[in-house]
JSON list of C-alpha atoms and ligand atoms in Angstrom, two decimals:
[
{"chain": "A", "resi": 135, "resn": "MET", "atom": "CA", "xyz": [44.53, 126.55, 82.76]},
{"chain": "A", "resi": 136, "resn": "LYS", "atom": "CA", "xyz": [41.93, 125.72, 85.32]},
{"chain": "A", "resi": 137, "resn": "HIS", "atom": "CA", "xyz": [42.02, 122.07, 86.28]},
{"chain": "A", "resi": 138, "resn": "HIS", "atom": "CA", "xyz": [38.88, 120.12, 86.79]},
{"chain": "A", "resi": 139, "resn": "LEU", "atom": "CA", "xyz": [38.29, 119.28, 90.41]},
{"chain": "A", "resi": 140, "resn": "HIS", "atom": "CA", "xyz": [36.38, 116.27, 91.55]},
{"chain": "A", "resi": 141, "resn": "THR", "atom": "CA", "xyz": [33.61, 117.54, 93.77]},
{"chain": "A", "resi": 142, "resn": "ARG", "atom": "CA", "xyz": [31.90, 114.25, 94.41]},
{"chain": "A", "resi": 143, "resn": "SER", "atom": "CA", "xyz": [33.43, 111.26, 96.13]},
{"chain": "A", "resi": 144, "resn": "SER", "atom": "CA", "xyz": [32.16, 107.79, 96.84]},
{"chain": "A", "resi": 145, "resn": "ILE", "atom": "CA", "xyz": [32.75, 106.97, 100.49]},
{"chain": "A", "resi": 146, "resn": "THR", "atom": "CA", "xyz": [33.17, 103.34, 101.44]},
{"chain": "A", "resi": 147, "resn": "CYS", "atom": "CA", "xyz": [32.30, 102.41, 105.01]},
{"chain": "A", "resi": 148, "resn": "SER", "atom": "CA", "xyz": [35.21, 100.70, 106.72]},
{"chain": "A", "resi": 149, "resn": "ASP", "atom": "CA", "xyz": [32.79, 98.59, 108.74]},
{"chain": "A", "resi": 150, "resn": "CYS", "atom": "CA", "xyz": [30.02, 97.35, 106.47]},
{"chain": "A", "resi": 151, "resn": "GLY", "atom": "CA", "xyz": [31.39, 98.24, 103.04]},
{"chain": "A", "resi": 152, "resn": "HIS", "atom": "CA", "xyz": [28.40, 100.40, 102.14]},
{"chain": "A", "resi": 153, "resn": "THR", "atom": "CA", "xyz": [29.26, 103.09, 99.57]},
{"chain": "A", "resi": 154, "resn": "SER", "atom": "CA", "xyz": [27.57, 106.44, 99.23]},
{"chain": "A", "resi": 155, "resn": "ASP", "atom": "CA", "xyz": [28.17, 109.30, 96.79]},
{"chain": "A", "resi": 156, "resn": "GLU", "atom": "CA", "xyz": [28.72, 112.53, 98.66]},
{"chain": "A", "resi": 157, "resn": "THR", "atom": "CA", "xyz": [29.33, 116.08, 97.52]},
{"chain": "A", "resi": 158, "resn": "MET", "atom": "CA", "xyz": [32.51, 117.50, 98.94]},
{"chain": "A", "resi": 159, "resn": "PRO", "atom": "CA", "xyz": [32.74, 121.04, 100.29]},
{"chain": "A", "resi": 160, "resn": "LEU", "atom": "CA", "xyz": [35.21, 123.06, 98.23]},
{"chain": "A", "resi": 161, "resn": "ASP", "atom": "CA", "xyz": [36.95, 124.87, 101.04]},
{"chain": "A", "resi": 162, "resn": "ALA", "atom": "CA", "xyz": [36.45, 122.81, 104.16]},
{"chain": "A", "resi": 163, "resn": "CYS", "atom": "CA", "xyz": [37.63, 119.50, 105.51]},
{"chain": "A", "resi": 164, "resn": "VAL", "atom": "CA", "xyz": [35.14, 116.92, 106.75]},
{"chain": "A", "resi": 165, "resn": "HIS", "atom": "CA", "xyz": [36.41, 115.11, 109.80]},
{"chain": "A", "resi": 166, "resn": "LEU", "atom": "CA", "xyz": [33.36, 113.08, 110.72]},
{"chain": "A", "resi": 167, "resn": "TYR", "atom": "CA", "xyz": [31.05, 111.05, 108.54]},
{"chain": "A", "resi": 168, "resn": "GLU", "atom": "CA", "xyz": [28.22, 108.77, 109.59]},
{"chain": "A", "resi": 169, "resn": "CYS", "atom": "CA", "xyz": [27.60, 105.70, 107.44]},
{"chain": "A", "resi": 170, "resn": "LYS", "atom": "CA", "xyz": [24.08, 105.82, 106.05]},
{"chain": "A", "resi": 171, "resn": "ASN", "atom": "CA", "xyz": [23.78, 102.06, 106.40]},
{"chain": "A", "resi": 172, "resn": "CYS", "atom": "CA", "xyz": [25.22, 101.10, 109.79]},
{"chain": "A", "resi": 173, "resn": "GLN", "atom": "CA", "xyz": [25.62, 104.57, 111.38]},
{"chain": "A", "resi": 174, "resn": "LYS", "atom": "CA", "xyz": [29.29, 103.95, 112.08]},
{"chain": "A", "resi": 175, "resn": "LEU", "atom": "CA", "xyz": [31.12, 107.23, 112.66]},
{"chain": "A", "resi": 176, "resn": "MET", "atom": "CA", "xyz": [34.15, 107.38, 110.43]},
{"chain": "A", "resi": 177, "resn": "THR", "atom": "CA", "xyz": [37.18, 109.61, 111.00]},
{"chain": "A", "resi": 178, "resn": "PRO", "atom": "CA", "xyz": [40.26, 110.29, 108.85]},
{"chain": "A", "resi": 179, "resn": "ASP", "atom": "CA", "xyz": [43.26, 108.00, 109.05]},
{"chain": "A", "resi": 180, "resn": "SER", "atom": "CA", "xyz": [46.23, 109.64, 110.71]},
{"chain": "A", "resi": 181, "resn": "GLY", "atom": "CA", "xyz": [47.95, 111.98, 108.28]},
{"chain": "A", "resi": 182, "resn": "ASP", "atom": "CA", "xyz": [44.88, 112.45, 106.10]},
{"chain": "A", "resi": 183, "resn": "CYS", "atom": "CA", "xyz": [43.12, 115.80, 106.20]},
{"chain": "A", "resi": 184, "resn": "CYS", "atom": "CA", "xyz": [39.56, 114.51, 105.91]},
{"chain": "A", "resi": 185, "resn": "ILE", "atom": "CA", "xyz": [37.34, 111.48, 105.51]},
{"chain": "A", "resi": 186, "resn": "PHE", "atom": "CA", "xyz": [37.31, 111.86, 101.74]},
{"chain": "A", "resi": 187, "resn": "CYS", "atom": "CA", "xyz": [41.09, 111.44, 101.60]},
{"chain": "A", "resi": 188, "resn": "SER", "atom": "CA", "xyz": [40.90, 108.35, 103.80]},
{"chain": "A", "resi": 189, "resn": "HIS", "atom": "CA", "xyz": [37.73, 106.63, 102.67]},
{"chain": "A", "resi": 190, "resn": "GLY", "atom": "CA", "xyz": [36.56, 108.35, 99.48]},
{"chain": "A", "resi": 191, "resn": "SER", "atom": "CA", "xyz": [37.16, 107.51, 95.86]},
{"chain": "A", "resi": 192, "resn": "HIS", "atom": "CA", "xyz": [38.67, 110.99, 95.39]},
{"chain": "A", "resi": 193, "resn": "CYS", "atom": "CA", "xyz": [40.69, 113.20, 97.69]},
{"chain": "A", "resi": 194, "resn": "CYS", "atom": "CA", "xyz": [39.02, 116.39, 98.83]},
{"chain": "A", "resi": 195, "resn": "PRO", "atom": "CA", "xyz": [39.21, 119.49, 96.58]},
{"chain": "A", "resi": 196, "resn": "THR", "atom": "CA", "xyz": [41.70, 121.10, 98.94]},
{"chain": "A", "resi": 197, "resn": "SER", "atom": "CA", "xyz": [44.13, 118.20, 98.54]},
{"chain": "A", "resi": 198, "resn": "GLN", "atom": "CA", "xyz": [43.51, 118.05, 94.80]},
{"chain": "A", "resi": 199, "resn": "ARG", "atom": "CA", "xyz": [44.44, 121.69, 94.45]},
{"chain": "A", "resi": 200, "resn": "GLU", "atom": "CA", "xyz": [47.43, 121.34, 96.71]},
{"chain": "A", "resi": 201, "resn": "SER", "atom": "CA", "xyz": [48.89, 118.34, 94.93]},
{"chain": "A", "resi": 202, "resn": "ARG", "atom": "CA", "xyz": [48.63, 120.07, 91.56]},
{"chain": "A", "resi": 203, "resn": "ALA", "atom": "CA", "xyz": [49.80, 123.60, 92.15]},
{"chain": "A", "resi": 204, "resn": "TYR", "atom": "CA", "xyz": [50.39, 124.27, 95.79]},
{"chain": "A", "resi": 205, "resn": "ARG", "atom": "CA", "xyz": [53.18, 126.71, 95.03]},
{"chain": "A", "resi": 206, "resn": "GLU", "atom": "CA", "xyz": [50.80, 128.87, 93.02]},
{"chain": "A", "resi": 207, "resn": "ILE", "atom": "CA", "xyz": [48.09, 129.15, 95.61]},
{"chain": "A", "resi": 208, "resn": "PRO", "atom": "CA", "xyz": [48.55, 132.07, 97.99]},
{"chain": "A", "resi": 209, "resn": "SER", "atom": "CA", "xyz": [45.63, 130.88, 100.08]},
{"chain": "A", "resi": 210, "resn": "ALA", "atom": "CA", "xyz": [47.51, 127.74, 101.10]},
{"chain": "A", "resi": 211, "resn": "SER", "atom": "CA", "xyz": [48.24, 129.49, 104.38]},
{"chain": "A", "resi": 212, "resn": "PHE", "atom": "CA", "xyz": [44.60, 129.30, 105.42]},
{"chain": "A", "resi": 213, "resn": "LYS", "atom": "CA", "xyz": [44.77, 125.53, 105.15]},
{"chain": "A", "resi": 214, "resn": "ALA", "atom": "CA", "xyz": [47.88, 125.38, 107.29]},
{"chain": "A", "resi": 215, "resn": "ALA", "atom": "CA", "xyz": [46.08, 127.46, 109.88]},
{"chain": "A", "resi": 216, "resn": "SER", "atom": "CA", "xyz": [43.12, 125.08, 109.90]},
{"chain": "A", "resi": 217, "resn": "ILE", "atom": "CA", "xyz": [45.44, 122.11, 110.41]},
{"chain": "A", "resi": 218, "resn": "VAL", "atom": "CA", "xyz": [47.00, 123.83, 113.41]},
{"chain": "A", "resi": 219, "resn": "ASN", "atom": "CA", "xyz": [43.56, 124.51, 114.81]},
{"chain": "A", "resi": 220, "resn": "ALA", "atom": "CA", "xyz": [42.53, 120.89, 114.36]},
{"chain": "A", "resi": 221, "resn": "ALA", "atom": "CA", "xyz": [45.66, 119.68, 116.11]},
{"chain": "A", "resi": 222, "resn": "GLN", "atom": "CA", "xyz": [45.09, 121.98, 119.04]},
{"chain": "A", "resi": 223, "resn": "THR", "atom": "CA", "xyz": [41.50, 120.94, 119.62]},
{"chain": "A", "resi": 224, "resn": "SER", "atom": "CA", "xyz": [42.22, 117.22, 119.73]},
{"chain": "B", "resi": 305, "resn": "ZN", "atom": "ZN1", "xyz": [28.62, 101.19, 107.39]}
]
């Protein structure tokens, strides 16, 4: 019943093309990532919740869970709250 979640994602730098395997946090969104090669600071594309969704080989665990069974997850409200917070701080 429990689906396998990808917890590692390969991030590709939008500037130099350098890729790096990163471990994704299970319950947080990463909004800033510094390329290990050229130090470019990468941010999510508009509409994406985190850098893994925009630049990684896998979407973040939060999005993976949501796309599979969002209607079954009561804790989805905490994610909505974090999106509101992110919008207000920008
Ligand atoms: Zn780079």
